[in-house]
Amino acid sequence: MSIELICITCPAGCALQVEQEGGALRVRGNACKRGLAFAQAELTHPTRSLTSTVRTSFAQAPALPVRSDRELPKGRIPAVMRFLARITVEERLGCGDVVAALPGGEGNIIATSDLLKEI
C-alpha cells in the first residue's frame, strides 16, 4: 500500500511517498530525518495541536481564542471540541492562562490572547 503525505515539520513541505511492507515503512521524498519521523508518527499515532475559541461572559469579547498546551491524538479532537463547546469563561484571563484541564489528564486548554485582560 502506498500513501502520499506532505511533511509539515519544516517549511520545505516535502512530498513523501510511504509504502507499508509487512510491518515496516519505507519513506521516500524526505529531505531530512524529520520527514521520516513525521511519516512514521502520522501513520502509527497521528497527533495535532488544537486551536479554537471558547465562549466568555463578557459582552465586549464574546469569544476567547484558545489552544491545547500539547499535541492531542487526532481521534480525540472531536471529543475535545465538544468539551470546549460547554465552557464559558467568566474571569479575566491572559495569554498562557489555563482555561480548562482536559479530561483524562490529556493536558490543558490555554488562552492565546490577552483580550479579556484588556477590556
mmCIF file of N, CA and C in Angstrom:
data_model
loop_
_atom_site.group_PDB
_atom_site.id
_atom_site.type_symbol
_atom_site.label_atom_id
_atom_site.label_comp_id
_atom_site.label_asym_id
_atom_site.label_seq_id
_atom_site.Cartn_x
_atom_site.Cartn_y
_atom_site.Cartn_z
ATOM 1 N N MET A 1 0.843 -1.168 0.000
ATOM 2 C CA MET A 1 0.000 0.000 0.000
ATOM 3 C C MET A 1 0.891 1.235 0.000
ATOM 4 N N SER A 2 0.590 2.193 -0.856
ATOM 5 C CA SER A 2 1.360 3.424 -0.960
ATOM 6 C C SER A 2 0.496 4.600 -0.527
ATOM 7 N N ILE A 3 1.092 5.470 0.285
ATOM 8 C CA ILE A 3 0.386 6.637 0.809
ATOM 9 C C ILE A 3 1.229 7.872 0.512
ATOM 10 N N GLU A 4 0.577 8.956 0.124
ATOM 11 C CA GLU A 4 1.278 10.211 -0.104
ATOM 12 C C GLU A 4 0.956 11.177 1.018
ATOM 13 N N LEU A 5 1.992 11.818 1.551
ATOM 14 C CA LEU A 5 1.848 12.795 2.631
ATOM 15 C C LEU A 5 2.671 14.027 2.296
ATOM 16 N N ILE A 6 2.295 15.146 2.845
ATOM 17 C CA ILE A 6 3.114 16.350 2.795
ATOM 18 C C ILE A 6 3.668 16.547 4.201
ATOM 19 N N CYS A 7 4.971 16.565 4.314
ATOM 20 C CA CYS A 7 5.608 16.732 5.622
ATOM 21 C C CYS A 7 5.388 18.164 6.112
ATOM 22 N N ILE A 8 5.021 18.306 7.374
ATOM 23 C CA ILE A 8 4.738 19.626 7.942
ATOM 24 C C ILE A 8 5.724 20.008 9.043
ATOM 25 N N THR A 9 6.867 19.328 9.121
ATOM 26 C CA THR A 9 7.813 19.612 10.208
ATOM 27 C C THR A 9 8.736 20.783 9.924
ATOM 28 N N CYS A 10 8.838 21.203 8.667
ATOM 29 C CA CYS A 10 9.658 22.375 8.346
ATOM 30 C C CYS A 10 9.063 23.065 7.116
ATOM 31 N N PRO A 11 9.545 24.239 6.774
ATOM 32 C CA PRO A 11 8.969 24.978 5.639
ATOM 33 C C PRO A 11 9.145 24.309 4.271
ATOM 34 N N ALA A 12 10.020 23.322 4.145
ATOM 35 C CA ALA A 12 10.247 22.689 2.837
ATOM 36 C C ALA A 12 8.997 21.980 2.324
ATOM 37 N N GLY A 13 8.192 21.407 3.212
ATOM 38 C CA GLY A 13 6.951 20.741 2.796
ATOM 39 C C GLY A 13 7.179 19.617 1.812
ATOM 40 N N CYS A 14 8.081 18.726 2.136
ATOM 41 C CA CYS A 14 8.432 17.620 1.229
ATOM 42 C C CYS A 14 7.214 16.738 0.932
ATOM 43 N N ALA A 15 7.118 16.307 -0.328
ATOM 44 C CA ALA A 15 6.085 15.349 -0.732
ATOM 45 C C ALA A 15 6.645 13.959 -0.453
ATOM 46 N N LEU A 16 6.036 13.272 0.489
ATOM 47 C CA LEU A 16 6.522 11.961 0.905
ATOM 48 C C LEU A 16 5.691 10.859 0.258
ATOM 49 N N GLN A 17 6.360 9.802 -0.145
ATOM 50 C CA GLN A 17 5.693 8.592 -0.599
ATOM 51 C C GLN A 17 6.046 7.520 0.429
ATOM 52 N N VAL A 18 5.029 6.972 1.051
ATOM 53 C CA VAL A 18 5.228 5.997 2.113
ATOM 54 C C VAL A 18 4.635 4.672 1.672
ATOM 55 N N GLU A 19 5.421 3.631 1.770
ATOM 56 C CA GLU A 19 4.953 2.288 1.434
ATOM 57 C C GLU A 19 5.065 1.411 2.665
ATOM 58 N N GLN A 20 3.995 0.682 2.933
ATOM 59 C CA GLN A 20 3.994 -0.269 4.037
ATOM 60 C C GLN A 20 4.267 -1.646 3.468
ATOM 61 N N GLU A 21 5.315 -2.256 3.953
ATOM 62 C CA GLU A 21 5.674 -3.602 3.522
ATOM 63 C C GLU A 21 5.757 -4.469 4.765
ATOM 64 N N GLY A 22 4.730 -5.251 4.985
ATOM 65 C CA GLY A 22 4.664 -6.026 6.222
ATOM 66 C C GLY A 22 4.499 -5.072 7.382
ATOM 67 N N GLY A 23 5.398 -5.119 8.327
ATOM 68 C CA GLY A 23 5.343 -4.208 9.465
ATOM 69 C C GLY A 23 6.252 -3.012 9.307
ATOM 70 N N ALA A 24 7.001 -2.951 8.198
ATOM 71 C CA ALA A 24 7.972 -1.870 8.008
ATOM 72 C C ALA A 24 7.417 -0.793 7.086
ATOM 73 N N LEU A 25 7.890 0.433 7.306
ATOM 74 C CA LEU A 25 7.532 1.561 6.450
ATOM 75 C C LEU A 25 8.753 1.983 5.648
ATOM 76 N N ARG A 26 8.551 2.248 4.363
ATOM 77 C CA ARG A 26 9.620 2.792 3.533
ATOM 78 C C ARG A 26 9.175 4.184 3.093
ATOM 79 N N VAL A 27 9.977 5.184 3.433
ATOM 80 C CA VAL A 27 9.633 6.577 3.148
ATOM 81 C C VAL A 27 10.604 7.127 2.113
ATOM 82 N N ARG A 28 10.046 7.751 1.073
ATOM 83 C CA ARG A 28 10.857 8.412 0.047
ATOM 84 C C ARG A 28 10.378 9.846 -0.086
ATOM 85 N N GLY A 29 11.283 10.719 -0.515
ATOM 86 C CA GLY A 29 10.933 12.106 -0.780
ATOM 87 C C GLY A 29 11.281 13.060 0.340
ATOM 88 N N ASN A 30 11.733 12.520 1.470
ATOM 89 C CA ASN A 30 12.084 13.405 2.587
ATOM 90 C C ASN A 30 13.496 13.953 2.398
ATOM 91 N N ALA A 31 13.648 15.248 2.645
ATOM 92 C CA ALA A 31 14.952 15.885 2.517
ATOM 93 C C ALA A 31 15.758 15.805 3.815
ATOM 94 N N CYS A 32 15.104 15.419 4.904
ATOM 95 C CA CYS A 32 15.809 15.314 6.185
ATOM 96 C C CYS A 32 15.202 14.195 7.032
ATOM 97 N N LYS A 33 15.852 13.913 8.152
ATOM 98 C CA LYS A 33 15.376 12.841 9.040
ATOM 99 C C LYS A 33 14.024 13.159 9.658
ATOM 100 N N ARG A 34 13.692 14.437 9.773
ATOM 101 C CA ARG A 34 12.400 14.800 10.362
ATOM 102 C C ARG A 34 11.238 14.294 9.522
ATOM 103 N N GLY A 35 11.416 14.234 8.206
ATOM 104 C CA GLY A 35 10.372 13.715 7.333
ATOM 105 C C GLY A 35 10.093 12.249 7.593
ATOM 106 N N LEU A 36 11.136 11.487 7.838
ATOM 107 C CA LEU A 36 10.977 10.067 8.164
ATOM 108 C C LEU A 36 10.207 9.908 9.470
ATOM 109 N N ALA A 37 10.607 10.667 10.491
ATOM 110 C CA ALA A 37 9.921 10.598 11.789
ATOM 111 C C ALA A 37 8.465 11.048 11.661
ATOM 112 N N PHE A 38 8.213 12.095 10.866
ATOM 113 C CA PHE A 38 6.850 12.576 10.665
ATOM 114 C C PHE A 38 5.979 11.488 10.040
ATOM 115 N N ALA A 39 6.473 10.859 8.985
ATOM 116 C CA ALA A 39 5.693 9.831 8.288
ATOM 117 C C ALA A 39 5.383 8.663 9.213
ATOM 118 N N GLN A 40 6.367 8.233 9.976
ATOM 119 C CA GLN A 40 6.142 7.119 10.899
ATOM 120 C C GLN A 40 5.100 7.482 11.947
ATOM 121 N N ALA A 41 5.214 8.673 12.524
ATOM 122 C CA ALA A 41 4.252 9.100 13.540
ATOM 123 C C ALA A 41 2.855 9.278 12.942
ATOM 124 N N GLU A 42 2.775 9.847 11.754
ATOM 125 C CA GLU A 42 1.482 10.113 11.123
ATOM 126 C C GLU A 42 0.729 8.822 10.818
ATOM 127 N N LEU A 43 1.436 7.787 10.498
ATOM 128 C CA LEU A 43 0.781 6.528 10.153
ATOM 129 C C LEU A 43 0.547 5.620 11.354
ATOM 130 N N THR A 44 1.281 5.830 12.440
ATOM 131 C CA THR A 44 1.108 4.957 13.601
ATOM 132 C C THR A 44 0.359 5.624 14.746
ATOM 133 N N HIS A 45 0.589 6.915 14.969
ATOM 134 C CA HIS A 45 -0.056 7.624 16.080
ATOM 135 C C HIS A 45 -0.165 9.111 15.724
ATOM 136 N N PRO A 46 -1.095 9.485 14.839
ATOM 137 C CA PRO A 46 -1.196 10.891 14.420
ATOM 138 C C PRO A 46 -1.683 11.793 15.556
ATOM 139 N N THR A 47 -1.048 12.941 15.681
ATOM 140 C CA THR A 47 -1.426 13.922 16.698
ATOM 141 C C THR A 47 -1.575 15.292 16.045
ATOM 142 N N ARG A 48 -2.291 16.165 16.726
ATOM 143 C CA ARG A 48 -2.497 17.524 16.239
ATOM 144 C C ARG A 48 -2.544 18.488 17.422
ATOM 145 N N SER A 49 -2.109 19.717 17.176
ATOM 146 C CA SER A 49 -2.368 20.803 18.110
ATOM 147 C C SER A 49 -3.782 21.277 17.825
ATOM 148 N N LEU A 50 -4.507 21.641 18.842
ATOM 149 C CA LEU A 50 -5.885 22.089 18.672
ATOM 150 C C LEU A 50 -5.968 23.580 18.940
ATOM 151 N N THR A 51 -6.516 24.324 18.019
ATOM 152 C CA THR A 51 -6.804 25.745 18.223
ATOM 153 C C THR A 51 -8.288 25.959 18.010
ATOM 154 N N SER A 52 -8.874 26.801 18.848
ATOM 155 C CA SER A 52 -10.309 27.035 18.765
ATOM 156 C C SER A 52 -10.638 28.315 19.537
ATOM 157 N N THR A 53 -11.901 28.472 19.861
ATOM 158 C CA THR A 53 -12.353 29.548 20.732
ATOM 159 C C THR A 53 -13.327 28.965 21.743
ATOM 160 N N VAL A 54 -13.476 29.675 22.864
ATOM 161 C CA VAL A 54 -14.496 29.325 23.854
ATOM 162 C C VAL A 54 -15.309 30.576 24.139
ATOM 163 N N ARG A 55 -16.540 30.364 24.586
ATOM 164 C CA ARG A 55 -17.410 31.491 24.936
ATOM 165 C C ARG A 55 -16.900 32.174 26.197
ATOM 166 N N THR A 56 -17.241 33.451 26.307
ATOM 167 C CA THR A 56 -16.979 34.191 27.538
ATOM 168 C C THR A 56 -18.278 34.836 28.005
ATOM 169 N N SER A 57 -18.272 35.329 29.218
ATOM 170 C CA SER A 57 -19.439 36.031 29.743
ATOM 171 C C SER A 57 -19.312 37.543 29.557
ATOM 172 N N PHE A 58 -18.312 37.990 28.798
ATOM 173 C CA PHE A 58 -18.064 39.407 28.586
ATOM 174 C C PHE A 58 -18.641 39.854 27.244
ATOM 175 N N ALA A 59 -19.556 40.816 27.275
ATOM 176 C CA ALA A 59 -20.200 41.286 26.047
ATOM 177 C C ALA A 59 -19.196 41.901 25.069
ATOM 178 N N GLN A 60 -18.147 42.550 25.588
ATOM 179 C CA GLN A 60 -17.154 43.195 24.729
ATOM 180 C C GLN A 60 -16.246 42.183 24.026
ATOM 181 N N ALA A 61 -16.172 40.979 24.535
ATOM 182 C CA ALA A 61 -15.337 39.920 23.939
ATOM 183 C C ALA A 61 -16.056 38.587 24.149
ATOM 184 N N PRO A 62 -17.015 38.262 23.292
ATOM 185 C CA PRO A 62 -17.823 37.064 23.496
ATOM 186 C C PRO A 62 -17.093 35.742 23.248
ATOM 187 N N ALA A 63 -15.905 35.804 22.649
ATOM 188 C CA ALA A 63 -15.136 34.579 22.405
ATOM 189 C C ALA A 63 -13.669 34.823 22.719
ATOM 190 N N LEU A 64 -13.027 33.792 23.247
ATOM 191 C CA LEU A 64 -11.607 33.861 23.592
ATOM 192 C C LEU A 64 -10.858 32.797 22.803
ATOM 193 N N PRO A 65 -9.801 33.178 22.071
ATOM 194 C CA PRO A 65 -9.028 32.167 21.361
ATOM 195 C C PRO A 65 -8.224 31.307 22.341
ATOM 196 N N VAL A 66 -8.192 30.010 22.071
ATOM 197 C CA VAL A 66 -7.510 29.060 22.951
ATOM 198 C C VAL A 66 -6.772 28.016 22.102
ATOM 199 N N ARG A 67 -5.897 27.251 22.770
ATOM 200 C CA ARG A 67 -5.214 26.135 22.121
ATOM 201 C C ARG A 67 -4.879 25.079 23.161
ATOM 202 N N SER A 68 -4.574 23.886 22.668
ATOM 203 C CA SER A 68 -4.117 22.839 23.574
ATOM 204 C C SER A 68 -2.651 23.128 23.909
ATOM 205 N N ASP A 69 -2.234 22.760 25.113
ATOM 206 C CA ASP A 69 -0.848 23.022 25.502
ATOM 207 C C ASP A 69 0.096 21.915 25.052
ATOM 208 N N ARG A 70 -0.447 20.917 24.382
ATOM 209 C CA ARG A 70 0.360 19.829 23.807
ATOM 210 C C ARG A 70 -0.431 19.218 22.656
ATOM 211 N N GLU A 71 0.233 18.394 21.908
ATOM 212 C CA GLU A 71 -0.446 17.718 20.805
ATOM 213 C C GLU A 71 -1.364 16.639 21.368
ATOM 214 N N LEU A 72 -2.502 16.477 20.721
ATOM 215 C CA LEU A 72 -3.503 15.502 21.145
ATOM 216 C C LEU A 72 -3.641 14.417 20.089
ATOM 217 N N PRO A 73 -4.013 13.206 20.490
ATOM 218 C CA PRO A 73 -4.285 12.185 19.486
ATOM 219 C C PRO A 73 -5.369 12.683 18.533
ATOM 220 N N LYS A 74 -5.141 12.526 17.246
ATOM 221 C CA LYS A 74 -6.060 13.050 16.234
ATOM 222 C C LYS A 74 -7.494 12.569 16.446
ATOM 223 N N GLY A 75 -7.676 11.331 16.862
ATOM 224 C CA GLY A 75 -9.009 10.791 17.079
ATOM 225 C C GLY A 75 -9.748 11.412 18.248
ATOM 226 N N ARG A 76 -9.042 12.100 19.152
ATOM 227 C CA ARG A 76 -9.663 12.731 20.318
ATOM 228 C C ARG A 76 -10.164 14.148 20.035
ATOM 229 N N ILE A 77 -9.805 14.718 18.900
ATOM 230 C CA ILE A 77 -10.158 16.108 18.601
ATOM 231 C C ILE A 77 -11.673 16.354 18.652
ATOM 232 N N PRO A 78 -12.528 15.523 18.049
ATOM 233 C CA PRO A 78 -13.970 15.795 18.134
ATOM 234 C C PRO A 78 -14.497 15.817 19.574
ATOM 235 N N ALA A 79 -14.032 14.919 20.422
ATOM 236 C CA ALA A 79 -14.488 14.902 21.820
ATOM 237 C C ALA A 79 -14.012 16.148 22.557
ATOM 238 N N VAL A 80 -12.797 16.588 22.291
ATOM 239 C CA VAL A 80 -12.291 17.802 22.943
ATOM 240 C C VAL A 80 -13.067 19.020 22.462
ATOM 241 N N MET A 81 -13.431 19.063 21.190
ATOM 242 C CA MET A 81 -14.239 20.176 20.691
ATOM 243 C C MET A 81 -15.610 20.206 21.365
ATOM 244 N N ARG A 82 -16.212 19.043 21.594
ATOM 245 C CA ARG A 82 -17.498 19.002 22.323
ATOM 246 C C ARG A 82 -17.305 19.502 23.751
ATOM 247 N N PHE A 83 -16.193 19.144 24.364
ATOM 248 C CA PHE A 83 -15.861 19.615 25.713
ATOM 249 C C PHE A 83 -15.740 21.145 25.724
ATOM 250 N N LEU A 84 -15.061 21.714 24.738
ATOM 251 C CA LEU A 84 -14.883 23.168 24.660
ATOM 252 C C LEU A 84 -16.211 23.896 24.447
ATOM 253 N N ALA A 85 -17.129 23.268 23.749
ATOM 254 C CA ALA A 85 -18.438 23.892 23.484
ATOM 255 C C ALA A 85 -19.227 24.110 24.770
ATOM 256 N N ARG A 86 -18.890 23.397 25.830
ATOM 257 C CA ARG A 86 -19.606 23.536 27.104
ATOM 258 C C ARG A 86 -18.947 24.552 28.052
ATOM 259 N N ILE A 87 -17.841 25.134 27.639
ATOM 260 C CA ILE A 87 -17.101 26.050 28.509
ATOM 261 C C ILE A 87 -17.521 27.493 28.261
ATOM 262 N N THR A 88 -17.700 28.233 29.349
ATOM 263 C CA THR A 88 -17.877 29.682 29.297
ATOM 264 C C THR A 88 -16.907 30.292 30.293
ATOM 265 N N VAL A 89 -16.003 31.111 29.808
ATOM 266 C CA VAL A 89 -15.012 31.768 30.661
ATOM 267 C C VAL A 89 -15.672 32.948 31.351
ATOM 268 N N GLU A 90 -15.534 32.990 32.674
ATOM 269 C CA GLU A 90 -16.168 34.060 33.455
ATOM 270 C C GLU A 90 -15.173 34.914 34.212
ATOM 271 N N GLU A 91 -13.875 34.702 33.977
ATOM 272 C CA GLU A 91 -12.859 35.515 34.640
ATOM 273 C C GLU A 91 -11.913 36.096 33.600
ATOM 274 N N ARG A 92 -11.222 37.130 33.978
ATOM 275 C CA ARG A 92 -10.304 37.801 33.053
ATOM 276 C C ARG A 92 -8.991 37.018 32.982
ATOM 277 N N LEU A 93 -8.809 36.340 31.869
ATOM 278 C CA LEU A 93 -7.615 35.532 31.656
ATOM 279 C C LEU A 93 -6.709 36.200 30.638
ATOM 280 N N GLY A 94 -5.422 35.875 30.720
ATOM 281 C CA GLY A 94 -4.464 36.391 29.757
ATOM 282 C C GLY A 94 -3.784 35.261 29.004
ATOM 283 N N CYS A 95 -2.967 35.626 28.065
ATOM 284 C CA CYS A 95 -2.258 34.665 27.229
ATOM 285 C C CYS A 95 -1.452 33.694 28.094
ATOM 286 N N GLY A 96 -1.673 32.415 27.871
ATOM 287 C CA GLY A 96 -0.973 31.377 28.617
ATOM 288 C C GLY A 96 -1.698 30.878 29.847
ATOM 289 N N ASP A 97 -2.732 31.582 30.271
ATOM 290 C CA ASP A 97 -3.506 31.138 31.440
ATOM 291 C C ASP A 97 -4.320 29.895 31.077
ATOM 292 N N VAL A 98 -4.445 28.997 32.042
ATOM 293 C CA VAL A 98 -5.208 27.768 31.826
ATOM 294 C C VAL A 98 -6.698 28.083 31.857
ATOM 295 N N VAL A 99 -7.382 27.709 30.801
ATOM 296 C CA VAL A 99 -8.827 27.881 30.698
ATOM 297 C C VAL A 99 -9.529 26.668 31.301
ATOM 298 N N ALA A 100 -9.016 25.474 30.990
ATOM 299 C CA ALA A 100 -9.616 24.234 31.490
ATOM 300 C C ALA A 100 -8.606 23.098 31.383
ATOM 301 N N ALA A 101 -8.697 22.177 32.321
ATOM 302 C CA ALA A 101 -7.912 20.945 32.236
ATOM 303 C C ALA A 101 -8.711 19.943 31.415
ATOM 304 N N LEU A 102 -8.053 19.268 30.517
ATOM 305 C CA LEU A 102 -8.738 18.278 29.689
ATOM 306 C C LEU A 102 -9.003 17.014 30.491
ATOM 307 N N PRO A 103 -10.133 16.377 30.252
ATOM 308 C CA PRO A 103 -10.439 15.140 30.953
ATOM 309 C C PRO A 103 -9.394 14.065 30.633
ATOM 310 N N GLY A 104 -9.150 13.211 31.584
ATOM 311 C CA GLY A 104 -8.218 12.109 31.360
ATOM 312 C C GLY A 104 -6.759 12.507 31.427
ATOM 313 N N GLY A 105 -6.468 13.692 31.933
ATOM 314 C CA GLY A 105 -5.077 14.113 32.061
ATOM 315 C C GLY A 105 -4.371 14.341 30.740
ATOM 316 N N GLU A 106 -5.114 14.713 29.702
ATOM 317 C CA GLU A 106 -4.532 14.910 28.372
ATOM 318 C C GLU A 106 -3.867 16.271 28.207
ATOM 319 N N GLY A 107 -3.819 17.064 29.249
ATOM 320 C CA GLY A 107 -3.222 18.387 29.150
ATOM 321 C C GLY A 107 -4.233 19.461 29.491
ATOM 322 N N ASN A 108 -3.937 20.664 29.053
ATOM 323 C CA ASN A 108 -4.776 21.816 29.348
ATOM 324 C C ASN A 108 -5.133 22.565 28.080
ATOM 325 N N ILE A 109 -6.199 23.339 28.179
ATOM 326 C CA ILE A 109 -6.547 24.316 27.158
ATOM 327 C C ILE A 109 -6.124 25.664 27.732
ATOM 328 N N ILE A 110 -5.323 26.412 26.952
ATOM 329 C CA ILE A 110 -4.816 27.694 27.436
ATOM 330 C C ILE A 110 -5.280 28.830 26.524
ATOM 331 N N ALA A 111 -5.379 30.019 27.122
ATOM 332 C CA ALA A 111 -5.747 31.215 26.365
ATOM 333 C C ALA A 111 -4.571 31.615 25.475
ATOM 334 N N THR A 112 -4.871 32.146 24.306
ATOM 335 C CA THR A 112 -3.812 32.598 23.393
ATOM 336 C C THR A 112 -3.907 34.094 23.125
ATOM 337 N N SER A 113 -4.598 34.800 24.001
ATOM 338 C CA SER A 113 -4.782 36.236 23.820
ATOM 339 C C SER A 113 -4.945 36.909 25.171
ATOM 340 N N ASP A 114 -4.554 38.173 25.246
ATOM 341 C CA ASP A 114 -4.794 38.991 26.439
ATOM 342 C C ASP A 114 -6.086 39.772 26.304
ATOM 343 N N LEU A 115 -6.920 39.396 25.354
ATOM 344 C CA LEU A 115 -8.163 40.087 25.034
ATOM 345 C C LEU A 115 -9.001 40.379 26.278
ATOM 346 N N LEU A 116 -9.184 39.415 27.144
ATOM 347 C CA LEU A 116 -10.050 39.621 28.319
ATOM 348 C C LEU A 116 -9.392 40.517 29.359
ATOM 349 N N LYS A 117 -8.087 40.568 29.403
ATOM 350 C CA LYS A 117 -7.411 41.451 30.356
ATOM 351 C C LYS A 117 -7.460 42.897 29.889
ATOM 352 N N GLU A 118 -7.678 43.088 28.602
ATOM 353 C CA GLU A 118 -7.632 44.427 28.031
ATOM 354 C C GLU A 118 -8.981 45.125 28.007
ATOM 355 N N ILE A 119 -10.067 44.396 28.283
ATOM 356 C CA ILE A 119 -11.397 45.053 28.231
ATOM 357 C C ILE A 119 -11.794 45.560 29.596
#
